[in-house]
Amino acid sequence: IGLVLQRGRAQVLERLADDPRYLAQRGLFDGEAPFIGVPIRVGHETVGVLALQPPPVARERLEDDAHLAEMVANLIGQTVRLAQQVRQERRDIAEERDTLRRAVRNRYGFDNVVGHTMKMKQIFEQVRQVAKWNTTVLVRGETGTGKELIAQSIHYNSPRAAGPFVKLNCAALPENLLESELFGHEKGAFTGAMAQRKGRFEMADGGTLFLDEIGEISASFQAKLLRVLQEGELERVGGVRTLKVDVRVIAATNRDLENEVEQGKFREDLYYRLNVMPIMLPPLRERVEDIPEIARHLVDKIGASQGRPLNITDAALRVLLHHAWPGNVRELENCIERAAVMSDNGTIDRDLILISGIEERVTPLRGGAAAIDLNDPELDERERVIAALEQAGWVQAKAARLLNMTPRQIAYRIQTLNIKVRQI
């Protein structure tokens, strides 16, 4: 056997005892019987030996038996090779999974959610606390404020981080499809149901289900959803078997659910089931101090997707600071991406921001705030002229007096600085 393993060649003996290497005292083989030993190969490497003994009366077909043994050894070698491949693939998948988990946790870590205003710090503390538990969370805020990002941060920093994060926009589907999408369906449950299908609740078992636009679901579907939240049980559409699921639900809405409850459009019991831990996200206009940091973060993100370094000028940032951002962070990202597409040299300046459709302003947006100091050394000439025009209600003669200029001088600057005059 050792010789077969060492040399990688078959050994066939008509009588085993005739070979001087046979050690009869071990009692493993019959010395009077033939012996066949063939190598088990994986590629060019011999990884084992298939040893067998036909009965003494089978000496006449010994060559056929040896050929059969080689065929069996080849099959064993193929099985070993496949087993090694499967083992290596499992190791590779485990390594990739761990790498992806680390990457996802880094991406959705609390330190990577941009914002340092007091309101955002309070939200981060809420998220940090609620992530520890299985409490149902209701994330509230205007469209584009980052509700999904907060939901992801909760999941990937919770004990459920190793489980799936499944999301569904409840406003994107009609009620009949929404039920099938959330609860799944059995084969033949309705026209087109060609096979059994798991729903999002089953997919999220052991993890987190994010239900965006929860305020859009109908009253009849609210009752079905309430049962799953209360009991952790569901039936697939067309099924009779009750399924248990272990899912943490994070819901999100931009609607005034309290008003919806008062009007009878949203079930009060479902509202209280969802509103266990509410997190209110402020609109971007209420945390303008975060805009430069968010903008630079988005510039880096877009630059990475474009495969080139991008930067944004201070003048461009000042334009962004004075926009109302009704679409919040999503609108800001779209604005910066449009400007980045138009940038040949990788620099996003004020002109590119204005080309993207943003209206240039200098006067503070917040009600009751003092007017811009026209002598502020931080203002460049263009911003100083725009600030004067805004304070003067875009009456050029009045703006000229604020700047100690003549109407002709301010008209010249409006033209040379390419300021778009607004009619008020």
Short mmCIF file of C-alpha atoms in Angstrom, two decimals:
data_model
loop_
_atom_site.label_atom_id
_atom_site.label_comp_id
_atom_site.label_asym_id
_atom_site.label_seq_id
_atom_site.Cartn_x
_atom_site.Cartn_y
_atom_site.Cartn_z
CA ILE A 1 0.00 0.00 0.00
CA GLY A 2 2.85 2.38 0.89
CA LEU A 3 4.54 1.62 -2.44
CA VAL A 4 1.34 2.41 -4.37
CA LEU A 5 0.95 5.68 -2.45
CA GLN A 6 4.62 6.60 -3.01
CA ARG A 7 4.90 5.73 -6.71
CA GLY A 8 1.32 6.36 -7.78
CA ARG A 9 1.15 3.08 -9.73
CA ALA A 10 -1.11 0.03 -9.30
CA GLN A 11 0.16 -3.19 -7.70
CA VAL A 12 -1.49 -6.51 -8.67
CA LEU A 13 -0.35 -9.82 -7.03
CA GLU A 14 -1.77 -13.27 -7.78
CA ARG A 15 -0.81 -14.45 -4.25
CA LEU A 16 -0.08 -11.89 -1.58
CA ALA A 17 2.20 -14.15 0.51
CA ASP A 18 4.65 -14.41 -2.41
CA ASP A 19 5.66 -10.75 -1.96
CA PRO A 20 8.42 -10.25 0.67
CA ARG A 21 6.85 -6.95 1.79
CA TYR A 22 3.76 -8.75 3.09
CA LEU A 23 3.66 -8.78 6.93
CA ALA A 24 1.47 -11.72 7.86
CA GLN A 25 1.56 -11.03 11.59
CA ARG A 26 -0.71 -8.00 11.24
CA GLY A 27 -3.63 -10.16 10.13
CA LEU A 28 -5.13 -7.47 7.92
CA PHE A 29 -5.08 -9.48 4.69
CA ASP A 30 -5.30 -13.09 3.51
CA GLY A 31 -1.85 -14.16 2.30
CA GLU A 32 -3.31 -16.91 0.08
CA ALA A 33 -5.60 -14.53 -1.84
CA PRO A 34 -4.70 -12.13 -4.65
CA PHE A 35 -4.07 -8.46 -3.88
CA ILE A 36 -5.02 -5.33 -5.87
CA GLY A 37 -3.86 -1.85 -4.84
CA VAL A 38 -4.65 1.16 -7.04
CA PRO A 39 -3.90 4.86 -6.39
CA ILE A 40 -6.67 7.40 -5.70
CA ARG A 41 -5.67 10.57 -7.51
CA VAL A 42 -6.84 14.17 -7.32
CA GLY A 43 -5.29 15.80 -10.33
CA HIS A 44 -1.64 14.72 -10.40
CA GLU A 45 -1.50 14.06 -6.66
CA THR A 46 -2.03 10.61 -5.10
CA VAL A 47 -4.19 11.18 -2.01
CA GLY A 48 -4.97 7.56 -1.08
CA VAL A 49 -5.00 3.91 -2.06
CA LEU A 50 -7.90 1.58 -2.80
CA ALA A 51 -6.80 -1.91 -1.65
CA LEU A 52 -8.90 -5.04 -2.13
CA GLN A 53 -8.58 -8.84 -2.29
CA PRO A 54 -10.61 -10.99 -4.66
CA PRO A 55 -11.17 -14.59 -3.50
CA PRO A 56 -8.44 -17.12 -4.47
CA VAL A 57 -10.73 -18.71 -7.06
CA ALA A 58 -10.90 -15.36 -8.95
CA ARG A 59 -7.27 -15.34 -10.12
CA GLU A 60 -8.35 -15.91 -13.72
CA ARG A 61 -10.22 -12.58 -13.86
CA LEU A 62 -7.65 -10.65 -11.83
CA GLU A 63 -6.92 -8.24 -14.70
CA ASP A 64 -10.62 -7.38 -15.04
CA ASP A 65 -10.91 -6.87 -11.28
CA ALA A 66 -7.87 -4.56 -11.35
CA HIS A 67 -9.45 -2.54 -14.14
CA LEU A 68 -12.69 -2.27 -12.14
CA ALA A 69 -10.71 -1.17 -9.06
CA GLU A 70 -9.07 1.62 -11.09
CA MET A 71 -12.51 2.82 -12.25
CA VAL A 72 -13.79 2.87 -8.65
CA ALA A 73 -10.61 4.68 -7.51
CA ASN A 74 -11.15 7.31 -10.22
CA LEU A 75 -14.71 7.87 -8.99
CA ILE A 76 -13.46 8.17 -5.41
CA GLY A 77 -10.83 10.68 -6.58
CA GLN A 78 -13.47 12.78 -8.31
CA THR A 79 -15.60 12.72 -5.16
CA VAL A 80 -12.63 13.80 -3.02
CA ARG A 81 -11.84 16.61 -5.49
CA LEU A 82 -15.43 17.87 -5.41
CA ALA A 83 -15.49 17.66 -1.60
CA GLN A 84 -12.28 19.73 -1.45
CA GLN A 85 -13.77 22.30 -3.83
CA VAL A 86 -16.96 22.55 -1.78
CA ARG A 87 -14.92 22.93 1.42
CA GLN A 88 -12.78 25.67 -0.17
CA GLU A 89 -15.83 27.44 -1.60
CA ARG A 90 -17.45 27.37 1.83
CA ARG A 91 -14.33 28.90 3.34
CA ASP A 92 -14.26 31.54 0.59
CA ILE A 93 -17.96 32.32 1.09
CA ALA A 94 -17.48 32.56 4.87
CA GLU A 95 -14.55 34.93 4.40
CA GLU A 96 -16.50 37.02 1.88
CA ARG A 97 -19.53 37.07 4.20
CA ASP A 98 -17.40 38.25 7.13
CA THR A 99 -15.74 40.88 4.94
CA LEU A 100 -19.11 42.13 3.70
CA ARG A 101 -20.48 42.23 7.24
CA ARG A 102 -17.54 44.32 8.38
CA ALA A 103 -17.95 46.61 5.37
CA VAL A 104 -21.69 46.99 5.95
CA ARG A 105 -21.22 47.70 9.66
CA ASN A 106 -18.60 50.32 8.82
CA ARG A 107 -20.87 51.86 6.20
CA TYR A 108 -23.88 52.02 8.49
CA GLY A 109 -22.01 52.67 11.70
CA PHE A 110 -23.16 55.57 13.82
CA ASP A 111 -19.94 57.47 13.11
CA ASN A 112 -20.66 57.44 9.37
CA VAL A 113 -24.13 58.97 9.57
CA VAL A 114 -23.37 62.60 8.77
CA GLY A 115 -24.62 65.29 11.12
CA HIS A 116 -23.33 67.10 14.19
CA THR A 117 -26.17 69.44 15.07
CA MET A 118 -27.79 68.94 18.47
CA LYS A 119 -30.92 67.47 16.86
CA MET A 120 -28.90 64.84 15.01
CA LYS A 121 -26.82 64.00 18.08
CA GLN A 122 -30.06 63.32 19.96
CA ILE A 123 -31.26 61.08 17.12
CA PHE A 124 -27.96 59.16 17.09
CA GLU A 125 -28.33 58.54 20.80
CA GLN A 126 -31.90 57.27 20.26
CA VAL A 127 -30.71 54.97 17.47
CA ARG A 128 -27.82 53.70 19.60
CA GLN A 129 -30.16 52.82 22.46
CA VAL A 130 -32.98 51.29 20.42
CA ALA A 131 -30.57 49.15 18.36
CA LYS A 132 -29.87 47.01 21.44
CA TRP A 133 -33.43 45.71 21.66
CA ASN A 134 -36.15 44.19 19.47
CA THR A 135 -38.47 47.15 19.93
CA THR A 136 -40.62 48.17 16.95
CA VAL A 137 -39.45 51.54 15.61
CA LEU A 138 -41.38 54.19 13.66
CA VAL A 139 -39.07 56.55 11.76
CA ARG A 140 -40.82 59.77 10.82
CA GLY A 141 -39.79 62.67 8.64
CA GLU A 142 -40.20 64.36 5.30
CA THR A 143 -39.29 62.64 2.05
CA GLY A 144 -35.54 62.51 1.52
CA THR A 145 -34.49 62.93 5.15
CA GLY A 146 -32.76 59.54 5.32
CA LYS A 147 -35.32 57.28 7.00
CA GLU A 148 -33.98 54.14 5.32
CA LEU A 149 -30.42 55.02 6.35
CA ILE A 150 -31.54 55.24 9.99
CA ALA A 151 -33.33 51.88 9.68
CA GLN A 152 -30.16 50.29 8.28
CA SER A 153 -28.09 51.78 11.09
CA ILE A 154 -30.44 50.27 13.67
CA HIS A 155 -30.30 46.83 12.05
CA TYR A 156 -26.55 46.61 11.43
CA ASN A 157 -25.74 47.76 14.95
CA SER A 158 -28.18 45.36 16.61
CA PRO A 159 -27.92 41.71 17.74
CA ARG A 160 -29.77 40.89 14.49
CA ALA A 161 -26.96 42.26 12.29
CA ALA A 162 -26.06 38.73 11.09
CA GLY A 163 -29.66 38.23 9.92
CA PRO A 164 -31.25 39.66 6.76
CA PHE A 165 -32.30 43.28 6.29
CA VAL A 166 -35.37 43.20 4.02
CA LYS A 167 -37.16 46.32 2.83
CA LEU A 168 -40.43 47.08 1.06
CA ASN A 169 -42.03 50.32 -0.08
CA CYS A 170 -45.70 49.87 0.82
CA ALA A 171 -46.77 52.68 -1.54
CA ALA A 172 -45.23 50.99 -4.58
CA LEU A 173 -47.72 48.08 -4.79
CA PRO A 174 -51.51 47.72 -4.98
CA GLU A 175 -53.13 45.96 -2.03
CA ASN A 176 -53.51 42.52 -3.67
CA LEU A 177 -49.83 42.41 -4.64
CA LEU A 178 -48.76 43.91 -1.31
CA GLU A 179 -50.33 41.00 0.59
CA SER A 180 -48.56 38.45 -1.60
CA GLU A 181 -45.29 40.37 -1.37
CA LEU A 182 -45.36 40.55 2.42
CA PHE A 183 -46.93 37.19 3.32
CA GLY A 184 -46.02 35.08 0.28
CA HIS A 185 -48.36 32.77 -1.64
CA GLU A 186 -48.96 29.11 -2.39
CA LYS A 187 -48.85 27.62 -5.87
CA GLY A 188 -52.14 28.25 -7.65
CA ALA A 189 -53.34 30.80 -5.08
CA PHE A 190 -54.22 33.18 -7.93
CA THR A 191 -53.73 33.53 -11.66
CA GLY A 192 -50.02 33.64 -12.34
CA ALA A 193 -48.99 31.97 -9.08
CA MET A 194 -47.02 29.23 -10.80
CA ALA A 195 -45.00 28.24 -7.73
CA GLN A 196 -44.89 28.68 -3.97
CA ARG A 197 -43.22 31.93 -2.95
CA LYS A 198 -41.96 33.23 0.37
CA GLY A 199 -43.01 36.70 1.45
CA ARG A 200 -40.86 39.47 2.89
CA PHE A 201 -41.76 38.48 6.45
CA GLU A 202 -40.38 34.97 5.90
CA MET A 203 -37.32 36.35 4.12
CA ALA A 204 -36.63 38.59 7.12
CA ASP A 205 -36.96 35.78 9.69
CA GLY A 206 -34.23 36.28 12.28
CA GLY A 207 -33.55 39.78 10.96
CA THR A 208 -35.26 43.10 10.30
CA LEU A 209 -38.10 44.14 7.97
CA PHE A 210 -38.20 47.80 6.92
CA LEU A 211 -41.66 48.93 5.82
CA ASP A 212 -41.37 52.30 4.12
CA GLU A 213 -44.43 54.53 3.54
CA ILE A 214 -46.45 52.54 6.08
CA GLY A 215 -49.11 55.26 6.12
CA GLU A 216 -50.14 54.35 2.56
CA ILE A 217 -51.65 50.90 3.32
CA SER A 218 -55.42 50.43 3.24
CA ALA A 219 -57.60 49.89 6.29
CA SER A 220 -58.31 46.24 5.39
CA PHE A 221 -54.62 45.46 5.04
CA GLN A 222 -53.84 47.23 8.31
CA ALA A 223 -55.80 44.52 10.16
CA LYS A 224 -53.76 41.76 8.52
CA LEU A 225 -50.50 43.51 9.32
CA LEU A 226 -51.56 44.06 12.93
CA ARG A 227 -51.96 40.32 13.49
CA VAL A 228 -48.42 39.59 12.34
CA LEU A 229 -47.02 42.33 14.56
CA GLN A 230 -48.97 41.11 17.58
CA GLU A 231 -48.72 37.33 17.18
CA GLY A 232 -45.70 36.81 14.92
CA GLU A 233 -47.90 34.52 12.81
CA LEU A 234 -49.06 34.58 9.20
CA GLU A 235 -50.51 32.45 6.41
CA ARG A 236 -49.39 32.65 2.83
CA VAL A 237 -52.03 33.78 0.34
CA GLY A 238 -53.97 30.63 -0.60
CA GLY A 239 -52.45 28.65 2.28
CA VAL A 240 -53.89 27.12 5.44
CA ARG A 241 -50.71 26.48 7.41
CA THR A 242 -49.81 29.06 10.07
CA LEU A 243 -46.17 30.14 9.96
CA LYS A 244 -44.23 31.62 12.88
CA VAL A 245 -41.72 34.35 12.12
CA ASP A 246 -39.18 36.15 14.28
CA VAL A 247 -38.92 39.59 12.69
CA ARG A 248 -38.14 43.03 14.00
CA VAL A 249 -40.20 45.67 12.20
CA ILE A 250 -38.99 49.18 11.48
CA ALA A 251 -41.63 51.31 9.77
CA ALA A 252 -41.33 54.75 8.22
CA THR A 253 -43.75 57.43 7.11
CA ASN A 254 -43.89 61.09 6.13
CA ARG A 255 -47.58 61.30 7.01
CA ASP A 256 -49.27 62.79 10.06
CA LEU A 257 -50.50 59.48 11.49
CA GLU A 258 -52.16 61.13 14.48
CA ASN A 259 -54.39 63.10 12.13
CA GLU A 260 -55.00 59.94 10.08
CA VAL A 261 -56.11 58.12 13.24
CA GLU A 262 -58.51 60.95 14.13
CA GLN A 263 -60.02 60.80 10.63
CA GLY A 264 -60.39 57.01 10.82
CA LYS A 265 -57.97 56.38 7.96
CA PHE A 266 -55.40 54.57 10.11
CA ARG A 267 -56.19 52.02 12.82
CA GLU A 268 -55.49 53.30 16.29
CA ASP A 269 -54.34 49.89 17.57
CA LEU A 270 -51.86 49.56 14.66
CA TYR A 271 -50.63 53.10 15.29
CA TYR A 272 -49.78 52.26 18.90
CA ARG A 273 -48.23 48.94 17.87
CA LEU A 274 -45.91 50.76 15.44
CA ASN A 275 -45.26 53.86 17.49
CA VAL A 276 -43.48 52.08 20.36
CA MET A 277 -40.24 53.96 19.67
CA PRO A 278 -40.72 56.99 17.39
CA ILE A 279 -37.68 58.70 15.85
CA MET A 280 -38.32 62.10 14.28
CA LEU A 281 -35.88 63.16 11.56
CA PRO A 282 -35.59 66.92 11.06
CA PRO A 283 -35.73 68.38 7.54
CA LEU A 284 -32.47 69.66 6.11
CA ARG A 285 -33.58 73.30 6.41
CA GLU A 286 -33.66 72.85 10.21
CA ARG A 287 -30.03 71.68 10.33
CA VAL A 288 -28.31 73.87 7.76
CA GLU A 289 -25.08 73.67 9.77
CA ASP A 290 -24.74 70.06 8.56
CA ILE A 291 -25.02 70.95 4.86
CA PRO A 292 -21.26 71.51 4.18
CA GLU A 293 -20.34 68.19 5.81
CA ILE A 294 -23.15 66.33 4.05
CA ALA A 295 -22.21 67.93 0.73
CA ARG A 296 -18.55 66.92 1.06
CA HIS A 297 -19.61 63.39 2.00
CA LEU A 298 -21.82 63.20 -1.10
CA VAL A 299 -19.03 64.61 -3.28
CA ASP A 300 -16.72 61.80 -2.09
CA LYS A 301 -19.45 59.22 -2.67
CA ILE A 302 -20.20 60.46 -6.20
CA GLY A 303 -16.49 60.73 -6.97
CA ALA A 304 -16.03 57.09 -5.97
CA SER A 305 -18.89 56.03 -8.26
CA GLN A 306 -17.38 58.05 -11.14
CA GLY A 307 -13.91 56.69 -10.47
CA ARG A 308 -12.24 60.08 -10.07
CA PRO A 309 -11.48 62.59 -7.29
CA LEU A 310 -14.04 65.37 -6.91
CA ASN A 311 -13.99 68.51 -4.80
CA ILE A 312 -16.41 71.34 -4.11
CA THR A 313 -15.52 74.98 -3.64
CA ASP A 314 -16.48 77.14 -0.68
CA ALA A 315 -18.47 79.42 -2.99
CA ALA A 316 -20.53 76.44 -4.14
CA LEU A 317 -21.11 75.42 -0.53
CA ARG A 318 -22.37 78.90 0.30
CA VAL A 319 -24.97 78.60 -2.48
CA LEU A 320 -26.09 75.25 -1.03
CA LEU A 321 -26.35 76.75 2.45
CA HIS A 322 -29.01 79.24 1.38
CA HIS A 323 -31.32 76.90 -0.50
CA ALA A 324 -34.52 75.69 1.22
CA TRP A 325 -34.10 72.02 0.15
CA PRO A 326 -37.75 70.90 0.06
CA GLY A 327 -36.48 67.49 -1.12
CA ASN A 328 -33.96 67.35 1.74
CA VAL A 329 -30.79 65.23 1.45
CA ARG A 330 -32.09 63.40 -1.63
CA GLU A 331 -32.50 66.71 -3.47
CA LEU A 332 -29.05 67.81 -2.30
CA GLU A 333 -27.49 64.60 -3.63
CA ASN A 334 -29.24 64.98 -6.99
CA CYS A 335 -28.03 68.58 -7.24
CA ILE A 336 -24.41 67.63 -6.52
CA GLU A 337 -24.52 64.66 -8.89
CA ARG A 338 -25.80 66.86 -11.74
CA ALA A 339 -23.03 69.36 -11.05
CA ALA A 340 -20.43 66.56 -10.93
CA VAL A 341 -21.56 65.24 -14.32
CA MET A 342 -21.03 68.71 -15.80
CA SER A 343 -17.56 69.13 -14.24
CA ASP A 344 -14.71 68.45 -16.65
CA ASN A 345 -11.88 69.00 -14.16
CA GLY A 346 -13.44 67.37 -11.07
CA THR A 347 -14.18 70.68 -9.32
CA ILE A 348 -17.75 71.60 -8.46
CA ASP A 349 -17.96 75.39 -8.34
CA ARG A 350 -20.78 77.85 -7.84
CA ASP A 351 -21.64 78.08 -11.54
CA LEU A 352 -22.11 74.31 -11.83
CA ILE A 353 -24.41 74.33 -8.80
CA LEU A 354 -26.48 77.11 -10.36
CA ILE A 355 -26.63 75.24 -13.70
CA SER A 356 -28.13 72.28 -11.84
CA GLY A 357 -31.22 74.38 -11.13
CA ILE A 358 -30.55 75.83 -7.66
CA GLU A 359 -31.57 79.45 -7.16
CA GLU A 360 -28.82 81.61 -5.71
CA ARG A 361 -29.66 83.26 -2.39
CA VAL A 362 -27.66 84.99 0.32
CA THR A 363 -30.27 86.26 2.79
CA PRO A 364 -30.73 83.89 5.78
CA LEU A 365 -33.58 81.44 5.33
CA ARG A 366 -34.74 81.23 8.92
CA GLY A 367 -37.58 83.50 9.94
CA GLY A 368 -36.59 86.38 12.21
CA ALA A 369 -32.90 86.13 11.36
CA ALA A 370 -30.97 89.35 10.91
CA ALA A 371 -30.07 90.53 7.42
CA ILE A 372 -26.64 89.70 6.04
CA ASP A 373 -23.94 92.22 7.01
CA LEU A 374 -22.94 93.70 3.67
CA ASN A 375 -19.50 94.54 5.07
CA ASP A 376 -18.82 90.94 6.14
CA PRO A 377 -15.29 90.12 4.86
CA GLU A 378 -16.42 86.50 4.29
CA LEU A 379 -18.69 87.66 1.45
CA ASP A 380 -17.22 87.92 -2.02
CA GLU A 381 -18.38 90.67 -4.39
CA ARG A 382 -21.05 88.55 -6.04
CA GLU A 383 -22.57 87.47 -2.72
CA ARG A 384 -22.46 91.06 -1.44
CA VAL A 385 -24.41 92.33 -4.47
CA ILE A 386 -26.97 89.49 -4.23
CA ALA A 387 -27.42 90.12 -0.48
CA ALA A 388 -28.05 93.81 -1.14
CA LEU A 389 -30.55 92.98 -3.91
CA GLU A 390 -32.41 90.57 -1.63
CA GLN A 391 -32.55 93.11 1.19
CA ALA A 392 -33.79 95.70 -1.29
CA GLY A 393 -36.49 93.43 -2.68
CA TRP A 394 -34.52 93.24 -5.94
CA VAL A 395 -34.99 96.97 -6.56
CA GLN A 396 -31.65 97.88 -8.10
CA ALA A 397 -31.67 101.56 -7.13
CA LYS A 398 -32.30 100.69 -3.49
CA ALA A 399 -29.63 97.99 -3.54
CA ALA A 400 -27.18 100.52 -5.01
CA ARG A 401 -27.79 102.86 -2.07
CA LEU A 402 -27.11 100.01 0.38
CA LEU A 403 -23.75 99.43 -1.32
CA ASN A 404 -22.94 103.13 -1.76
CA MET A 405 -23.03 102.66 -5.52
CA THR A 406 -24.80 104.41 -8.36
CA PRO A 407 -27.57 102.56 -10.25
CA ARG A 408 -25.24 102.37 -13.25
CA GLN A 409 -22.49 100.77 -11.14
CA ILE A 410 -24.76 98.09 -9.70
CA ALA A 411 -26.26 97.38 -13.12
CA TYR A 412 -22.72 96.88 -14.46
CA ARG A 413 -21.87 94.48 -11.63
CA ILE A 414 -25.08 92.52 -12.14
CA GLN A 415 -24.10 92.09 -15.77
CA THR A 416 -20.40 91.26 -15.26
CA LEU A 417 -21.07 88.92 -12.31
CA ASN A 418 -23.77 87.15 -14.32
CA ILE A 419 -26.44 87.59 -11.61
CA LYS A 420 -29.89 86.45 -12.62
CA VAL A 421 -32.30 89.23 -11.65
CA ARG A 422 -35.50 88.05 -9.99
CA GLN A 423 -38.85 89.76 -10.29
CA ILE A 424 -40.68 90.12 -6.97
#
